[in-house]
Coordinates of C-alpha atoms and ligand atoms in Angstrom, one line a residue:
Chain E
M1 CA -218.2 -27.9 7.9
N2 CA -220.8 -27.5 5.1
I3 CA -223.5 -25.9 7.1
R4 CA -225.3 -24.6 4.0
G5 CA -225.4 -28.2 2.7
I6 CA -227.0 -29.4 5.9
K7 CA -229.5 -26.6 5.8
A8 CA -230.3 -27.4 2.1
I9 CA -231.1 -31.0 3.0
Y10 CA -233.0 -29.9 6.1
N11 CA -235.1 -27.4 4.2
F12 CA -235.7 -29.8 1.4
E13 CA -237.1 -32.4 3.8
M14 CA -239.2 -29.9 5.7
S15 CA -240.7 -28.5 2.6
R16 CA -241.6 -32.1 1.6
T17 CA -243.3 -32.4 5.0
F18 CA -245.3 -29.3 4.5
R19 CA -246.1 -30.2 0.9
T20 CA -247.6 -33.5 2.1
I21 CA -249.0 -32.1 5.3
T22 CA -252.1 -34.3 5.5
Q23 CA -250.0 -37.5 5.2
S24 CA -247.0 -36.4 7.2
I25 CA -248.6 -34.6 10.1
A26 CA -252.4 -34.7 10.1
S27 CA -252.6 -38.5 9.7
P28 CA -250.4 -39.5 12.6
V29 CA -252.1 -36.9 14.8
L30 CA -255.5 -38.1 13.8
S31 CA -254.8 -41.8 14.4
T32 CA -253.3 -41.1 17.8
I33 CA -256.3 -39.1 18.8
L34 CA -258.5 -42.0 17.7
Y35 CA -256.5 -44.3 20.0
F36 CA -256.9 -41.9 22.7
I37 CA -260.7 -41.6 22.3
V38 CA -261.2 -45.4 22.0
F39 CA -258.8 -46.7 24.6
G40 CA -258.6 -43.7 26.8
S41 CA -262.1 -42.3 27.0
A42 CA -264.4 -45.1 25.9
I43 CA -262.7 -48.3 27.2
G44 CA -260.4 -46.5 29.7
S45 CA -263.3 -45.4 31.8
R46 CA -263.9 -49.0 32.7
I47 CA -260.3 -49.7 33.6
N48 CA -259.0 -49.2 37.1
D49 CA -256.4 -46.5 37.9
I50 CA -252.8 -47.5 37.2
D51 CA -250.2 -46.3 39.7
G52 CA -252.7 -43.9 41.0
L53 CA -253.5 -42.4 37.5
N54 CA -256.7 -42.7 35.6
Y55 CA -256.2 -44.8 32.5
S56 CA -256.5 -42.0 30.0
S57 CA -253.9 -39.9 31.7
F58 CA -251.7 -43.0 32.0
L59 CA -252.1 -43.6 28.3
V60 CA -251.0 -40.2 26.9
P61 CA -247.2 -40.5 27.3
G62 CA -247.2 -44.0 25.9
L63 CA -249.3 -43.0 22.9
V64 CA -247.0 -40.0 22.2
M65 CA -244.0 -42.4 22.4
L66 CA -245.7 -44.9 20.0
T67 CA -246.3 -42.2 17.4
I68 CA -242.8 -40.6 17.9
L69 CA -241.0 -43.9 17.3
N70 CA -243.0 -44.7 14.2
Q71 CA -242.8 -41.2 12.8
S72 CA -239.1 -40.8 13.4
I73 CA -238.2 -44.1 11.8
S74 CA -240.5 -43.7 8.8
N75 CA -239.6 -40.1 8.2
S76 CA -235.9 -40.6 8.0
S77 CA -235.9 -44.0 6.4
F78 CA -238.1 -42.8 3.6
G79 CA -236.2 -39.5 3.4
I80 CA -232.9 -41.2 2.5
Y81 CA -234.4 -44.2 0.7
F82 CA -236.4 -42.1 -1.8
P83 CA -233.4 -40.3 -3.4
K84 CA -231.8 -43.7 -3.8
F85 CA -234.9 -45.0 -5.5
S86 CA -235.5 -42.0 -7.7
G87 CA -231.8 -41.6 -8.6
T88 CA -231.5 -38.0 -7.2
I89 CA -229.0 -39.3 -4.7
Y90 CA -226.4 -38.7 -7.4
E91 CA -226.3 -35.0 -6.4
I92 CA -225.8 -35.6 -2.7
L93 CA -223.0 -38.1 -3.5
S94 CA -221.3 -35.7 -5.8
A95 CA -221.6 -32.7 -3.5
P96 CA -218.8 -31.5 -1.1
I97 CA -220.7 -32.7 1.9
S98 CA -219.5 -35.3 4.4
P99 CA -221.5 -38.4 5.4
F100 CA -221.8 -36.9 8.8
E101 CA -223.3 -33.7 7.4
I102 CA -225.7 -35.7 5.2
T103 CA -226.9 -37.6 8.2
C104 CA -227.3 -34.4 10.2
G105 CA -229.6 -32.9 7.5
Y106 CA -231.9 -35.9 7.2
V107 CA -231.9 -36.9 10.9
L108 CA -232.5 -33.3 12.2
A109 CA -235.4 -32.9 9.7
A110 CA -237.0 -36.2 10.6
A111 CA -236.6 -35.4 14.3
S112 CA -238.0 -31.9 14.0
K113 CA -241.1 -33.4 12.3
S114 CA -241.5 -36.0 15.1
V115 CA -241.2 -33.4 17.8
L116 CA -243.8 -31.3 16.0
V117 CA -246.2 -34.2 15.8
G118 CA -245.5 -35.0 19.4
I119 CA -246.3 -31.5 20.5
I120 CA -249.5 -31.4 18.4
I121 CA -250.7 -34.6 20.0
L122 CA -250.0 -33.4 23.5
A123 CA -251.8 -30.1 22.8
T124 CA -254.7 -32.0 21.4
S125 CA -254.9 -34.4 24.2
S126 CA -255.1 -31.6 26.7
F127 CA -258.6 -31.0 25.3
F128 CA -259.6 -34.4 26.7
I129 CA -257.8 -34.6 29.9
E130 CA -256.1 -32.5 32.5
L131 CA -252.5 -32.8 31.4
S132 CA -249.9 -32.5 34.1
I133 CA -246.3 -32.4 33.3
I134 CA -244.1 -32.5 36.5
H135 CA -240.8 -32.3 34.7
P136 CA -241.4 -30.2 31.6
F137 CA -237.7 -29.7 30.9
W138 CA -237.1 -33.4 31.0
M139 CA -240.2 -34.1 28.9
I140 CA -239.0 -31.8 26.1
F141 CA -235.4 -33.2 26.5
L142 CA -236.6 -36.8 26.2
L143 CA -238.9 -36.0 23.3
I144 CA -236.0 -34.5 21.4
L145 CA -233.5 -37.1 22.4
I146 CA -235.8 -40.0 21.5
S147 CA -236.8 -38.4 18.2
L148 CA -233.2 -37.9 17.3
T149 CA -232.2 -41.5 18.3
F150 CA -234.9 -43.1 16.3
S151 CA -234.6 -40.8 13.4
L152 CA -231.0 -41.9 13.2
F153 CA -232.1 -45.5 13.5
G154 CA -234.6 -44.9 10.6
F155 CA -231.8 -43.4 8.6
I156 CA -229.8 -46.5 9.0
I157 CA -232.7 -48.6 7.8
G158 CA -233.2 -46.3 4.8
I159 CA -229.6 -46.7 3.8
W160 CA -229.6 -50.4 4.3
A161 CA -233.0 -51.0 2.5
D162 CA -232.8 -51.7 -1.2
D163 CA -236.6 -52.0 -1.8
F164 CA -239.7 -50.6 -0.2
Q165 CA -240.5 -53.8 1.6
K166 CA -237.3 -53.7 3.6
I167 CA -238.2 -50.2 4.9
Q168 CA -241.4 -51.6 6.3
L169 CA -239.7 -54.8 7.6
I170 CA -238.1 -53.6 10.8
P171 CA -240.8 -51.1 11.9
S172 CA -243.6 -53.7 11.3
F173 CA -241.9 -56.8 12.7
I174 CA -239.7 -55.4 15.5
I175 CA -240.6 -51.8 16.5
T176 CA -244.4 -52.0 16.5
P177 CA -244.5 -55.3 18.5
L178 CA -241.9 -54.0 20.9
T179 CA -243.9 -50.8 21.4
F180 CA -247.1 -52.6 22.0
L181 CA -245.4 -54.8 24.5
G182 CA -243.3 -52.0 25.9
G183 CA -245.8 -50.6 28.4
S184 CA -247.5 -48.0 26.2
F185 CA -250.9 -49.3 27.1
Y186 CA -250.2 -50.9 30.5
S187 CA -247.8 -50.9 33.4
I188 CA -245.1 -53.5 33.4
N189 CA -246.0 -54.2 37.0
M190 CA -249.3 -55.5 35.8
L191 CA -247.6 -58.5 34.1
P192 CA -246.8 -61.8 35.8
E193 CA -243.3 -61.8 37.2
F194 CA -241.8 -63.9 34.5
W195 CA -243.0 -61.5 31.8
Q196 CA -241.9 -58.5 33.8
K197 CA -238.3 -59.9 33.6
V198 CA -238.7 -60.5 29.9
S199 CA -239.9 -57.0 29.4
Y200 CA -236.6 -55.6 30.7
F201 CA -235.0 -56.8 27.6
N202 CA -237.3 -54.7 25.5
P203 CA -235.6 -51.3 25.0
I204 CA -238.9 -49.6 24.4
V205 CA -239.9 -50.2 28.0
Y206 CA -237.2 -47.8 29.1
L207 CA -238.3 -45.0 26.7
V208 CA -241.9 -45.2 27.6
S209 CA -241.1 -45.4 31.3
A210 CA -238.8 -42.4 31.2
F211 CA -241.2 -40.4 29.2
R212 CA -244.1 -41.2 31.6
W213 CA -241.9 -40.3 34.5
S214 CA -241.4 -36.8 33.1
F215 CA -245.2 -36.4 33.2
Y216 CA -246.2 -38.0 36.4
G217 CA -243.0 -38.5 38.4
N218 CA -243.3 -42.3 38.8
S219 CA -242.1 -45.0 36.5
D220 CA -241.7 -48.7 36.0
V221 CA -237.9 -48.5 35.7
N222 CA -235.3 -46.3 37.5
I223 CA -235.1 -43.1 35.5
K224 CA -231.3 -43.2 35.5
I225 CA -231.3 -46.6 33.9
S226 CA -233.8 -45.4 31.3
I227 CA -231.7 -42.4 30.3
F228 CA -228.6 -44.5 30.2
A229 CA -230.4 -47.0 28.0
I230 CA -231.5 -44.3 25.5
F231 CA -228.0 -42.9 25.3
F232 CA -226.7 -46.4 24.9
F233 CA -229.0 -47.0 21.9
L234 CA -228.1 -43.6 20.4
G235 CA -224.4 -44.5 20.7
L236 CA -225.0 -47.9 19.1
C237 CA -226.7 -46.2 16.1
L238 CA -223.8 -43.7 15.8
V239 CA -221.3 -46.5 15.7
L240 CA -223.4 -48.4 13.2
I241 CA -223.8 -45.3 10.9
S242 CA -220.1 -44.5 11.0
M243 CA -219.3 -48.1 10.1
I244 CA -221.8 -47.9 7.2
F245 CA -220.3 -44.7 5.8
R246 CA -216.8 -46.0 6.1
S247 CA -217.6 -48.9 3.9
G248 CA -219.8 -46.9 1.5
Y249 CA -222.3 -49.6 2.2
K250 CA -225.0 -50.0 -0.5
I251 CA -224.9 -46.4 -1.7
K252 CA -221.7 -46.3 -3.7
T253 CA -221.1 -49.1 -6.2
Chain B
M1 CA -202.0 -27.4 -14.2
N2 CA -204.4 -29.8 -15.8
A3 CA -208.0 -29.7 -14.8
I4 CA -208.1 -33.5 -14.4
E5 CA -205.3 -35.9 -14.2
I6 CA -206.0 -39.6 -14.0
K7 CA -203.3 -42.1 -13.4
N8 CA -203.5 -45.9 -13.7
L9 CA -207.2 -46.0 -12.8
N10 CA -208.9 -49.4 -12.5
K11 CA -212.4 -50.3 -11.6
S12 CA -213.9 -53.7 -10.9
Y13 CA -217.5 -53.8 -9.8
Q14 CA -218.6 -56.1 -7.0
N15 CA -219.8 -58.7 -9.4
G16 CA -216.3 -58.9 -10.7
L17 CA -216.9 -57.0 -13.9
K18 CA -213.8 -55.0 -14.9
A19 CA -215.3 -51.8 -16.1
L20 CA -212.1 -49.7 -16.4
E21 CA -208.5 -50.9 -17.1
N22 CA -205.5 -48.8 -16.4
I23 CA -206.9 -45.5 -17.5
N24 CA -204.5 -42.6 -18.0
L25 CA -206.0 -39.4 -19.1
S26 CA -205.7 -35.7 -18.6
V27 CA -208.1 -32.9 -19.4
K28 CA -206.6 -29.5 -19.9
K29 CA -208.0 -26.5 -18.3
G30 CA -210.5 -24.7 -20.4
E31 CA -210.9 -27.3 -23.1
I32 CA -213.9 -29.3 -24.2
F33 CA -213.0 -33.0 -24.0
A34 CA -215.3 -35.6 -25.5
L35 CA -215.2 -39.2 -24.6
L36 CA -216.5 -41.5 -27.3
G37 CA -217.4 -45.1 -26.9
P38 CA -220.0 -47.7 -27.5
N39 CA -222.6 -48.8 -24.9
G40 CA -221.0 -50.4 -21.9
A41 CA -217.5 -49.0 -22.7
G42 CA -217.1 -47.5 -19.3
K43 CA -217.8 -43.8 -19.9
S44 CA -220.3 -43.3 -17.1
T45 CA -218.2 -45.4 -14.7
L46 CA -215.3 -43.1 -15.4
I47 CA -217.3 -39.9 -14.8
N48 CA -219.0 -41.3 -11.7
I49 CA -215.6 -42.2 -10.2
I50 CA -214.3 -38.7 -10.8
C51 CA -217.4 -37.2 -9.3
G52 CA -217.5 -39.4 -6.2
I53 CA -220.6 -41.5 -7.0
T54 CA -218.7 -44.7 -7.7
K55 CA -215.6 -46.0 -5.8
K56 CA -212.4 -46.7 -7.7
S57 CA -210.6 -49.9 -7.3
S58 CA -207.1 -48.4 -7.7
G59 CA -205.3 -45.5 -9.2
Q60 CA -205.3 -41.8 -8.7
I61 CA -207.4 -38.9 -9.7
R62 CA -206.4 -35.3 -9.3
V63 CA -208.7 -32.3 -9.9
F64 CA -206.7 -29.1 -10.3
G65 CA -203.9 -30.9 -8.5
R66 CA -206.0 -32.1 -5.6
D67 CA -206.8 -35.8 -4.8
N68 CA -210.5 -36.4 -5.4
E69 CA -210.8 -38.6 -2.3
A70 CA -208.4 -37.1 0.2
D71 CA -209.5 -33.6 -0.7
Y72 CA -213.0 -34.3 -1.8
K73 CA -214.7 -31.2 -0.5
K74 CA -212.4 -29.0 -2.5
T75 CA -212.5 -31.1 -5.7
R76 CA -216.3 -31.6 -5.6
S77 CA -217.0 -28.0 -5.1
M78 CA -215.2 -27.3 -8.4
I79 CA -217.2 -29.9 -10.3
G80 CA -220.7 -29.9 -11.7
L81 CA -222.3 -33.1 -12.9
V82 CA -225.1 -33.8 -15.3
P83 CA -225.7 -37.6 -15.1
Q84 CA -226.8 -39.7 -17.9
E85 CA -230.2 -40.5 -16.5
I86 CA -232.7 -37.7 -15.8
A87 CA -233.4 -37.8 -12.1
T88 CA -235.4 -35.0 -10.5
D89 CA -237.7 -34.3 -7.6
S90 CA -240.9 -34.2 -9.6
F91 CA -242.9 -32.2 -7.1
E92 CA -240.2 -29.6 -6.5
R93 CA -240.3 -26.3 -8.2
V94 CA -237.5 -25.5 -10.7
I95 CA -236.1 -22.5 -8.8
N96 CA -236.2 -24.4 -5.5
T97 CA -234.3 -27.3 -6.9
L98 CA -231.6 -24.9 -8.0
R99 CA -231.5 -23.3 -4.6
F100 CA -231.1 -26.7 -3.1
S101 CA -228.2 -27.6 -5.4
R102 CA -226.4 -24.4 -4.6
G103 CA -226.8 -24.8 -0.9
L104 CA -225.7 -28.4 -1.1
F105 CA -222.5 -27.2 -2.7
N106 CA -221.9 -24.7 0.1
K107 CA -222.5 -21.6 -1.9
P108 CA -224.2 -18.5 -0.4
S109 CA -227.7 -18.1 -1.9
S110 CA -227.8 -15.9 -5.0
D111 CA -231.1 -15.9 -6.9
R112 CA -229.5 -13.4 -9.3
Y113 CA -227.0 -15.9 -10.5
L114 CA -229.6 -18.7 -10.6
D115 CA -231.9 -16.5 -12.7
S116 CA -229.0 -15.9 -15.1
V117 CA -228.5 -19.6 -15.5
L118 CA -232.2 -20.2 -16.0
N119 CA -232.2 -17.4 -18.6
S120 CA -229.3 -18.7 -20.6
L121 CA -230.9 -22.2 -20.7
E122 CA -234.2 -20.7 -21.8
L123 CA -236.0 -21.9 -18.7
S124 CA -237.0 -18.6 -17.1
H125 CA -240.6 -19.0 -18.0
K126 CA -240.7 -22.3 -16.1
K127 CA -239.0 -21.0 -13.0
S128 CA -241.9 -21.6 -10.7
N129 CA -243.3 -24.7 -12.3
Q130 CA -243.1 -28.1 -10.7
I131 CA -240.5 -30.2 -12.5
R132 CA -243.0 -32.9 -13.3
T133 CA -244.9 -30.4 -15.6
L134 CA -241.8 -30.0 -17.8
S135 CA -241.0 -31.8 -21.0
G136 CA -238.1 -34.2 -21.2
G137 CA -235.8 -31.7 -22.9
M138 CA -236.6 -29.1 -20.3
K139 CA -235.9 -31.5 -17.5
R140 CA -232.5 -32.2 -19.0
R141 CA -231.9 -28.5 -19.1
V142 CA -232.9 -28.3 -15.4
M143 CA -230.3 -31.0 -14.7
I144 CA -227.7 -28.8 -16.5
A145 CA -228.9 -25.8 -14.5
K146 CA -228.5 -27.7 -11.3
A147 CA -225.0 -28.7 -12.2
L148 CA -224.2 -25.1 -12.9
S149 CA -225.9 -23.7 -9.9
H150 CA -222.7 -23.6 -7.8
E151 CA -220.6 -22.0 -10.5
P152 CA -218.3 -25.0 -11.1
N153 CA -214.9 -24.8 -12.9
I154 CA -215.4 -28.2 -14.5
L155 CA -218.7 -29.4 -16.0
F156 CA -219.3 -33.1 -16.6
L157 CA -222.0 -34.1 -19.0
D158 CA -222.8 -37.7 -19.4
E159 CA -224.5 -37.9 -22.8
P160 CA -226.1 -34.5 -22.6
T161 CA -227.9 -34.7 -25.9
A162 CA -229.3 -38.2 -25.7
G163 CA -233.0 -37.9 -26.7
V164 CA -232.7 -34.2 -27.5
D165 CA -234.0 -32.9 -30.7
V166 CA -231.7 -31.4 -33.4
A167 CA -232.5 -27.8 -32.7
L168 CA -232.0 -28.1 -28.9
R169 CA -228.8 -30.0 -29.6
K170 CA -227.4 -27.1 -31.5
T171 CA -228.5 -24.7 -28.8
L172 CA -226.7 -26.8 -26.3
W173 CA -223.6 -26.9 -28.3
S174 CA -223.4 -23.1 -28.5
Y175 CA -224.2 -22.9 -24.9
L176 CA -221.3 -25.2 -24.0
N177 CA -219.1 -23.1 -26.2
N178 CA -220.1 -20.0 -24.3
L179 CA -219.3 -21.7 -21.0
K180 CA -215.9 -22.6 -22.5
K181 CA -215.4 -19.0 -23.3
Q182 CA -216.1 -18.2 -19.7
G183 CA -213.3 -20.5 -18.7
V184 CA -215.3 -23.6 -17.7
T185 CA -213.6 -26.9 -18.6
I186 CA -216.1 -29.3 -20.1
F187 CA -215.9 -33.1 -20.1
L188 CA -218.7 -34.9 -22.0
T189 CA -219.5 -38.3 -23.2
T190 CA -221.4 -39.0 -26.3
H191 CA -222.4 -41.6 -28.9
Y192 CA -222.8 -39.0 -31.6
I193 CA -219.6 -38.6 -33.5
E194 CA -221.1 -35.4 -34.9
E195 CA -221.2 -34.0 -31.5
A196 CA -217.6 -34.6 -30.8
E197 CA -216.7 -33.3 -34.3
N198 CA -218.6 -30.2 -33.6
I199 CA -217.6 -29.0 -30.2
A200 CA -214.7 -31.0 -28.8
D201 CA -211.1 -29.7 -28.7
R202 CA -209.8 -33.2 -27.9
I203 CA -211.3 -36.6 -28.2
G204 CA -210.8 -39.7 -26.3
V205 CA -212.1 -43.1 -27.5
I206 CA -212.8 -45.8 -24.9
N207 CA -213.8 -49.4 -25.6
N208 CA -214.1 -52.3 -23.2
G209 CA -212.8 -50.2 -20.3
K210 CA -209.6 -49.2 -22.1
I211 CA -208.7 -45.9 -23.7
I212 CA -207.8 -46.5 -27.3
I213 CA -206.7 -43.1 -28.3
I214 CA -206.6 -39.5 -27.1
E215 CA -205.9 -36.9 -29.6
Y216 CA -206.7 -33.3 -30.6
K217 CA -209.8 -33.4 -32.8
K218 CA -207.9 -31.7 -35.6
K219 CA -205.0 -34.1 -35.5
L220 CA -207.4 -37.1 -35.2
L221 CA -209.3 -36.0 -38.3
K222 CA -206.0 -35.3 -40.1
K223 CA -204.5 -38.6 -39.0
F224 CA -207.4 -40.7 -39.9
G225 CA -209.6 -38.2 -41.7
E226 CA -207.9 -38.4 -45.0
K227 CA -209.7 -39.0 -48.2
K228 CA -208.4 -41.1 -51.0
L229 CA -208.9 -40.3 -54.6
I230 CA -208.2 -43.3 -56.8
F231 CA -208.2 -43.4 -60.5
T232 CA -206.4 -45.1 -63.4
I233 CA -204.4 -43.4 -66.1
N234 CA -205.3 -44.0 -69.6
R235 CA -202.7 -46.1 -71.4
K236 CA -203.1 -43.9 -74.4
N237 CA -201.4 -41.0 -72.6
K238 CA -198.1 -40.2 -74.1
S239 CA -196.6 -37.6 -72.0
I240 CA -195.0 -39.8 -69.3
N241 CA -192.9 -36.9 -68.2
T242 CA -195.8 -34.7 -67.5
I243 CA -197.5 -37.5 -65.6
N244 CA -194.3 -38.1 -63.6
S245 CA -194.0 -34.5 -62.7
I246 CA -197.6 -34.4 -61.5
I247 CA -197.0 -37.6 -59.5
K248 CA -194.1 -35.9 -57.9
K249 CA -195.9 -32.6 -57.3
Y250 CA -199.0 -34.2 -55.6
E251 CA -197.1 -37.1 -54.0
L252 CA -199.3 -39.6 -55.7
K253 CA -198.9 -43.3 -55.3
Q254 CA -198.7 -45.3 -58.4
K255 CA -199.3 -49.0 -58.8
G256 CA -199.4 -50.0 -62.4
N257 CA -202.0 -47.8 -63.9
K258 CA -203.7 -47.2 -60.6
I259 CA -203.0 -43.9 -59.0
T260 CA -203.9 -43.0 -55.4
F261 CA -204.0 -39.5 -54.0
N262 CA -204.2 -39.1 -50.2
Y263 CA -205.4 -35.8 -49.1
T264 CA -207.4 -33.9 -46.4
Q265 CA -210.1 -31.7 -47.5
N266 CA -211.4 -28.7 -45.7
S267 CA -213.6 -25.7 -46.4
K268 CA -210.6 -23.6 -47.7
K269 CA -208.9 -26.0 -50.0
D270 CA -209.9 -28.9 -52.0
P271 CA -206.7 -30.6 -53.3
A272 CA -208.6 -33.2 -55.2
S273 CA -210.3 -30.8 -57.6
D274 CA -207.0 -29.0 -58.0
L275 CA -205.4 -32.2 -59.1
L276 CA -208.3 -33.1 -61.5
S277 CA -208.3 -29.6 -63.1
E278 CA -204.5 -29.9 -63.5
L279 CA -204.9 -33.2 -65.2
N280 CA -207.5 -31.8 -67.5
K281 CA -205.4 -28.8 -68.3
R282 CA -202.6 -31.0 -69.4
S283 CA -205.0 -33.2 -71.3
I284 CA -204.1 -36.3 -69.4
R285 CA -206.9 -38.8 -69.6
F286 CA -208.0 -40.7 -66.6
Q287 CA -210.9 -43.0 -65.7
D288 CA -212.5 -45.1 -62.9
L289 CA -212.6 -42.1 -60.6
E290 CA -213.4 -43.1 -57.0
I291 CA -213.3 -41.2 -53.7
K292 CA -213.0 -42.9 -50.4
K293 CA -214.0 -40.9 -47.3
N294 CA -212.6 -41.3 -43.8
N295 CA -214.7 -39.3 -41.3
L296 CA -214.7 -39.5 -37.5
E297 CA -217.4 -42.0 -37.7
E298 CA -215.3 -44.4 -39.7
I299 CA -212.3 -43.7 -37.6
F300 CA -214.3 -44.5 -34.6
I301 CA -215.7 -47.7 -36.0
N302 CA -212.3 -48.8 -37.1
L303 CA -210.8 -48.1 -33.8
V304 CA -213.5 -49.9 -31.8
Q305 CA -213.6 -52.9 -34.1
K306 CA -209.8 -53.5 -33.9
Ligands
ATP401 N1 -223.4 -50.9 -10.7 C1 -222.8 -51.7 -11.5 N2 -222.6 -53.0 -11.1 C2 -222.0 -53.9 -12.0 N3 -221.6 -53.6 -13.3 C3 -221.9 -52.3 -13.7 C4 -222.5 -51.3 -12.9 N4 -222.6 -50.2 -13.6 C5 -222.1 -50.5 -14.8 N5 -221.6 -51.7 -14.9 C6 -221.0 -52.3 -16.0 O1 -219.8 -51.6 -16.3 C7 -219.6 -51.5 -17.7 C8 -219.5 -50.1 -18.1 O2 -220.7 -49.4 -17.9 P1 -220.9 -47.9 -18.1 O3 -222.2 -47.5 -17.6 O4 -219.7 -47.2 -17.5 O5 -220.9 -47.8 -19.7 P2 -221.1 -46.5 -20.6 O6 -219.9 -46.4 -21.5 O7 -221.5 -45.4 -19.9 O8 -222.3 -47.1 -21.5 P3 -223.5 -46.3 -22.2 O9 -223.1 -45.6 -23.4 O10 -224.5 -47.3 -22.5 O11 -224.0 -45.3 -21.1 C9 -220.8 -52.2 -18.4 O12 -220.4 -53.5 -18.7 C10 -221.9 -52.3 -17.3 O13 -222.7 -53.4 -17.4
MG402 MG1 -223.2 -44.3 -19.7

């Protein structure tokens, strides 16, 4: 196992993060807080409680999830796409480091960054509302697990993409719509029955629901099903990435 | 054991282009091997396959006896690669990019070693600069430093002196010679015949994906690097016997009045002037003196055009 190699990639990615701290950390934090102020405090005060929670409290877990998903995907897809674009990938390909170890380096770095952003957002939101976390262990566990899963997903996108547009394609046209429709801003129970059923096909619903459960103890979906769904998606990504590496897909000519 | 042993290597790219055809090649431990060939000959493809950047279609590659795919962690840790194109992380600092390379190749950190590499490549004063602030030639040296950061046994340089000024080229050559003295095996590609002539021990010529010749530089120069001295003997010469004895002595070829002398010239001896002074001494008249040169450049052009 080339631990030093994993560490080298991890440190490289983290130093890139801190070199561009305004773009990589300050910007997602700021935009989430803006959402929070506009939807939570300003508009939210006119919205009835949901599941016994006032709207701004209800909103926090969903907003963190929204940011985490986007951050994880964009961090790691960009992290691996950029060396392909600039040509510096040659060094990684010629190094004694396995595909699995390469993936570890990039995915762990992207996930760390997401967790960091998530924690900063939570800390900031505690200035606006009374933040209660019923299952703190589960909250951290889910935060890490979901960050890892979607960083891995982003990594797959970054490997598959051969231009900048493709990196944006899946996040813009699949992930963002699914997150917005995934119960970040509302409870699935508020939808007409037909759309509730449709929602259960949206994987994001399970993430948001589980994450909200760790805060307030109630959720749209059974927590076990949620956690199963997250692991299922993680497994899917792992299978996909190992298939990609076995074929040398799009990296080696 | 050879540093590199390539057997029946073939490569076809996905678009069907056959870039390498049945390559057989070995690079001896501790030598400088230069691969010469025109644009598109397949030089970079060959290097990239050995180093793990490009996949081979068939054949076998061994690096110090180990298969470069089955045993890739071992083989790659012995290899340093300087690719043809400069590709660097512009915003990274020089020393950090070296630390990154060393870590990637699973070596414990050692700034002392990295400093010595920077020093020998005359980059010490740029150690803490961002790479984007360096000149092109400096960036190329950073690429070399990166390739050396993990103390490789074999160094691959894909056109190391493309776009490098004459002075730096000479510096690089002596640097490579130093590395060779330390026991590093060096494999380089080049368009510059002069480069191969200057530093290589052995030379391979590749064209259209096929190896045309592999030979020790000295032999290659000798084999093809002969000069021809051509002149005609004046009919008025009477001493046929003397002429015949000279023809015999110098193994001259005679065709009517036309005499051809094949020889190899070097810094120590110049057989042509020996012959001419002997002719003078014996008062043998000659005319239409002509010298034809065969240097590596002509050899190369001849080989490639065949
Ligand atoms: N990724 C690729 N896909 C398809 N064909 C390729 C690819 N890379 C190189 N080739 C082709 O393979 C052949 C050999 O290319 P290669 O880069 O190995 O040549 P080279 O000898 O290094 O040339 P140069 O001196 O110009 O660097 C060329 O015809 C080139 O067009
Ligand atoms: Mg080339």
